[in-house]
Amino acid sequence: MISRPFFSPLLSLDGAIWCFSRMECWSHGFIVKVSGDADQVLAYFAVSKLGEPPVDGKTDTDPEGLTAAYGKWASAVAGRLQAGGLSCKVLDKEAFQKQMLEKLIWISAFMLVGARHPGATVGVVEKEFRSEVSSLIAELASAAAAEKGIVFEDAMEDRLCAYSRAVAHFPTAVKEFKWRNGWFYLLSEKAIAEGKPDPCPLHTAWLKEIKVI
């Protein structure tokens, strides 16, 4: 988790909200559920521990960086991040929502596969359990696209695996279920309740395997 002091000068920007996955957003130190029109920043940088510099979300597939901002203050936030040595691009609403869902797919897929293999870091998942995480990414992407009526850009798996290589040392665990994997599990519950097939059967099976549900 990035420390509050890092955010303080940025969060003063008229309520800009920080998102680390689709529904896990920060406003002045609190996790909040945001509306689609709120100013938002999708952070693809991280700090492994207090006092260390942030690792920017630049990858071999996205050398310009993955962090993105949307809304009234997007350019101002991007400018401050860039002044601090971090990348940030400004996106329109549709592009931002797609990237936000991609980040949710990344954290849900890599954390769940890693949890099946105790001690595995994000990098280990990408290198040693690529087939597992690839299958899960495809499943979650299909479910998210159907739910939101969108079409993701090609090569999502390559982008998400490239980001995993950039933050390879990060540990894995299924945490904050409601804000991450829980979004997909709700889609499963909804479909089953309506007598339809589970759109995320692999995801559901692996959640049961590690006794999260």
Short mmCIF file of C-alpha atoms in Angstrom, two decimals:
data_model
loop_
_atom_site.label_atom_id
_atom_site.label_comp_id
_atom_site.label_asym_id
_atom_site.label_seq_id
_atom_site.Cartn_x
_atom_site.Cartn_y
_atom_site.Cartn_z
CA MET A 1 0.00 0.00 0.00
CA ILE A 2 1.32 3.45 -0.85
CA SER A 3 1.54 5.73 2.13
CA ARG A 4 -0.91 8.60 2.71
CA PRO A 5 1.81 11.30 2.57
CA PHE A 6 2.55 10.36 -1.03
CA PHE A 7 -1.05 11.10 -1.96
CA SER A 8 -1.69 14.20 0.11
CA PRO A 9 -0.63 16.87 -2.41
CA LEU A 10 -2.44 15.02 -5.19
CA LEU A 11 -5.72 14.36 -3.45
CA SER A 12 -6.25 18.08 -3.01
CA LEU A 13 -7.19 18.28 -6.68
CA ASP A 14 -10.93 18.87 -6.25
CA GLY A 15 -11.72 15.32 -5.17
CA ALA A 16 -9.66 13.32 -7.65
CA ILE A 17 -10.12 9.66 -6.71
CA TRP A 18 -7.36 7.03 -6.84
CA CYS A 19 -8.16 3.55 -8.12
CA PHE A 20 -5.99 0.45 -7.75
CA SER A 21 -8.57 -1.92 -9.18
CA ARG A 22 -12.02 -1.34 -10.58
CA MET A 23 -13.93 -0.62 -7.37
CA GLU A 24 -11.08 0.00 -4.95
CA CYS A 25 -10.67 3.75 -5.04
CA TRP A 26 -9.20 6.23 -2.58
CA SER A 27 -10.45 9.68 -1.73
CA HIS A 28 -8.63 11.50 1.08
CA GLY A 29 -7.50 8.25 2.65
CA PHE A 30 -10.77 6.31 2.44
CA ILE A 31 -11.90 3.55 0.10
CA VAL A 32 -15.01 4.74 -1.72
CA LYS A 33 -17.43 3.58 -4.40
CA VAL A 34 -17.32 6.14 -7.18
CA SER A 35 -19.71 7.22 -9.89
CA GLY A 36 -18.74 6.96 -13.52
CA ASP A 37 -18.38 10.74 -13.85
CA ALA A 38 -15.97 11.28 -10.94
CA ASP A 39 -12.41 12.36 -11.64
CA GLN A 40 -10.33 9.21 -11.32
CA VAL A 41 -6.73 8.04 -11.48
CA LEU A 42 -5.84 4.42 -12.19
CA ALA A 43 -2.48 3.84 -10.51
CA TYR A 44 -0.06 1.40 -12.10
CA PHE A 45 2.76 2.25 -9.72
CA ALA A 46 3.50 0.77 -6.35
CA VAL A 47 5.73 1.02 -3.30
CA SER A 48 6.95 -2.25 -1.82
CA LYS A 49 7.50 -0.72 1.62
CA LEU A 50 7.43 2.64 3.38
CA GLY A 51 10.27 4.92 2.39
CA GLU A 52 11.12 3.26 -0.92
CA PRO A 53 10.55 5.05 -4.22
CA PRO A 54 7.54 3.96 -6.27
CA VAL A 55 7.99 1.48 -9.10
CA ASP A 56 6.44 2.98 -12.23
CA GLY A 57 4.09 0.94 -14.39
CA LYS A 58 6.26 1.01 -17.50
CA THR A 59 6.50 -2.32 -19.28
CA ASP A 60 8.02 -3.82 -22.41
CA THR A 61 4.61 -3.67 -24.11
CA ASP A 62 3.69 -0.21 -22.76
CA PRO A 63 6.96 1.72 -22.36
CA GLU A 64 5.04 4.99 -22.04
CA GLY A 65 3.48 3.70 -18.80
CA LEU A 66 0.07 2.37 -17.77
CA THR A 67 -1.05 4.85 -15.11
CA ALA A 68 -4.01 6.83 -16.44
CA ALA A 69 -6.25 9.71 -15.42
CA TYR A 70 -9.76 10.70 -16.47
CA GLY A 71 -11.91 13.74 -15.81
CA LYS A 72 -11.70 17.47 -15.20
CA TRP A 73 -8.39 17.35 -13.34
CA ALA A 74 -6.77 14.58 -15.38
CA SER A 75 -4.14 16.80 -16.98
CA ALA A 76 -3.26 18.41 -13.64
CA VAL A 77 -2.81 15.04 -11.95
CA ALA A 78 -0.75 13.74 -14.87
CA GLY A 79 1.47 16.81 -14.66
CA ARG A 80 2.14 16.35 -10.96
CA LEU A 81 2.94 12.68 -11.37
CA GLN A 82 5.27 13.41 -14.27
CA ALA A 83 6.98 16.11 -12.21
CA GLY A 84 7.63 13.42 -9.61
CA GLY A 85 9.17 11.09 -12.16
CA LEU A 86 6.10 8.92 -12.77
CA SER A 87 4.23 8.40 -16.01
CA CYS A 88 0.54 9.17 -16.46
CA LYS A 89 -1.61 9.41 -19.57
CA VAL A 90 -4.95 11.16 -19.95
CA LEU A 91 -7.79 9.03 -21.32
CA ASP A 92 -11.40 9.58 -22.29
CA LYS A 93 -14.16 7.89 -20.29
CA GLU A 94 -14.52 4.75 -22.43
CA ALA A 95 -10.80 4.07 -22.68
CA PHE A 96 -10.36 4.68 -18.95
CA GLN A 97 -13.15 2.25 -18.05
CA LYS A 98 -11.61 -0.45 -20.23
CA GLN A 99 -8.22 0.01 -18.61
CA MET A 100 -9.79 0.01 -15.16
CA LEU A 101 -11.41 -3.35 -15.91
CA GLU A 102 -8.10 -4.67 -17.24
CA LYS A 103 -6.47 -3.78 -13.94
CA LEU A 104 -9.25 -5.58 -12.09
CA ILE A 105 -8.72 -8.64 -14.27
CA TRP A 106 -4.98 -8.50 -13.60
CA ILE A 107 -5.24 -8.36 -9.83
CA SER A 108 -8.05 -10.91 -9.66
CA ALA A 109 -6.31 -13.41 -11.94
CA PHE A 110 -2.74 -13.15 -10.66
CA MET A 111 -3.69 -13.07 -6.99
CA LEU A 112 -5.96 -16.11 -7.32
CA VAL A 113 -3.48 -18.21 -9.28
CA GLY A 114 -0.76 -17.22 -6.83
CA ALA A 115 -2.94 -18.22 -3.89
CA ARG A 116 -3.18 -21.72 -5.36
CA HIS A 117 0.61 -21.94 -5.16
CA PRO A 118 1.63 -20.70 -1.69
CA GLY A 119 4.63 -18.41 -1.71
CA ALA A 120 4.36 -17.56 -5.39
CA THR A 121 5.06 -13.96 -6.30
CA VAL A 122 3.47 -12.18 -9.23
CA GLY A 123 6.60 -12.92 -11.25
CA VAL A 124 6.51 -16.61 -10.41
CA VAL A 125 2.88 -16.80 -11.52
CA GLU A 126 3.76 -15.16 -14.84
CA LYS A 127 6.78 -17.39 -15.44
CA GLU A 128 5.82 -20.77 -13.98
CA PHE A 129 2.01 -20.80 -14.07
CA ARG A 130 1.41 -18.90 -17.31
CA SER A 131 -1.12 -21.40 -18.68
CA GLU A 132 -3.26 -21.13 -15.53
CA VAL A 133 -3.26 -17.36 -15.44
CA SER A 134 -3.82 -17.13 -19.20
CA SER A 135 -6.94 -19.27 -18.96
CA LEU A 136 -8.25 -17.19 -16.07
CA ILE A 137 -7.53 -13.88 -17.80
CA ALA A 138 -9.45 -15.03 -20.87
CA GLU A 139 -12.40 -16.15 -18.75
CA LEU A 140 -12.61 -12.98 -16.69
CA ALA A 141 -12.16 -10.76 -19.74
CA SER A 142 -15.01 -12.51 -21.52
CA ALA A 143 -17.30 -12.12 -18.51
CA ALA A 144 -16.41 -8.45 -18.03
CA ALA A 145 -16.89 -7.65 -21.72
CA ALA A 146 -20.30 -9.31 -21.75
CA GLU A 147 -21.40 -7.55 -18.56
CA LYS A 148 -20.31 -4.09 -19.69
CA GLY A 149 -20.99 -4.43 -23.41
CA ILE A 150 -17.45 -3.50 -24.40
CA VAL A 151 -14.70 -4.88 -26.60
CA PHE A 152 -11.21 -4.95 -25.08
CA GLU A 153 -8.13 -4.14 -27.11
CA ASP A 154 -6.21 -7.13 -28.48
CA ALA A 155 -3.28 -8.69 -26.60
CA MET A 156 -4.62 -8.15 -23.08
CA GLU A 157 -2.78 -11.20 -21.78
CA ASP A 158 0.52 -9.86 -23.10
CA ARG A 159 -0.07 -6.48 -21.44
CA LEU A 160 -1.00 -7.96 -18.08
CA CYS A 161 1.90 -10.40 -18.09
CA ALA A 162 4.29 -7.60 -19.02
CA TYR A 163 3.08 -5.61 -16.01
CA SER A 164 3.60 -8.66 -13.82
CA ARG A 165 7.21 -8.83 -14.95
CA ALA A 166 7.60 -5.17 -14.00
CA VAL A 167 6.40 -5.86 -10.43
CA ALA A 168 7.62 -9.45 -10.25
CA HIS A 169 8.62 -9.30 -6.58
CA PHE A 170 5.10 -8.57 -5.33
CA PRO A 171 3.48 -11.30 -3.20
CA THR A 172 0.13 -12.83 -4.09
CA ALA A 173 -2.97 -13.33 -1.96
CA VAL A 174 -6.72 -13.02 -2.46
CA LYS A 175 -7.56 -9.93 -0.40
CA GLU A 176 -10.35 -7.35 -0.25
CA PHE A 177 -12.61 -9.88 -1.94
CA LYS A 178 -15.57 -7.53 -2.32
CA TRP A 179 -13.55 -5.04 -4.36
CA ARG A 180 -11.64 -7.52 -6.52
CA ASN A 181 -12.57 -11.16 -7.18
CA GLY A 182 -15.96 -10.55 -5.63
CA TRP A 183 -17.01 -8.49 -8.65
CA PHE A 184 -16.66 -11.55 -10.86
CA TYR A 185 -18.20 -13.87 -8.30
CA LEU A 186 -21.29 -11.67 -8.24
CA LEU A 187 -21.60 -12.20 -12.00
CA SER A 188 -21.44 -15.94 -11.37
CA GLU A 189 -24.06 -15.80 -8.63
CA LYS A 190 -26.36 -13.69 -10.78
CA ALA A 191 -26.12 -16.05 -13.75
CA ILE A 192 -26.69 -19.16 -11.65
CA ALA A 193 -29.70 -17.57 -9.95
CA GLU A 194 -31.18 -16.93 -13.40
CA GLY A 195 -30.63 -20.53 -14.45
CA LYS A 196 -27.75 -19.64 -16.77
CA PRO A 197 -24.25 -21.17 -16.95
CA ASP A 198 -21.57 -19.70 -14.70
CA PRO A 199 -19.63 -17.20 -16.86
CA CYS A 200 -16.53 -17.73 -14.69
CA PRO A 201 -16.46 -21.47 -13.83
CA LEU A 202 -12.69 -21.68 -13.45
CA HIS A 203 -12.66 -18.61 -11.20
CA THR A 204 -15.44 -20.05 -9.05
CA ALA A 205 -13.76 -23.45 -8.80
CA TRP A 206 -10.44 -21.97 -7.72
CA LEU A 207 -12.08 -19.70 -5.16
CA LYS A 208 -13.67 -22.80 -3.66
CA GLU A 209 -10.36 -24.65 -3.82
CA ILE A 210 -8.64 -22.06 -1.62
CA LYS A 211 -11.76 -21.81 0.56
CA VAL A 212 -12.53 -18.15 -0.11
CA ILE A 213 -16.15 -19.01 -0.87
#
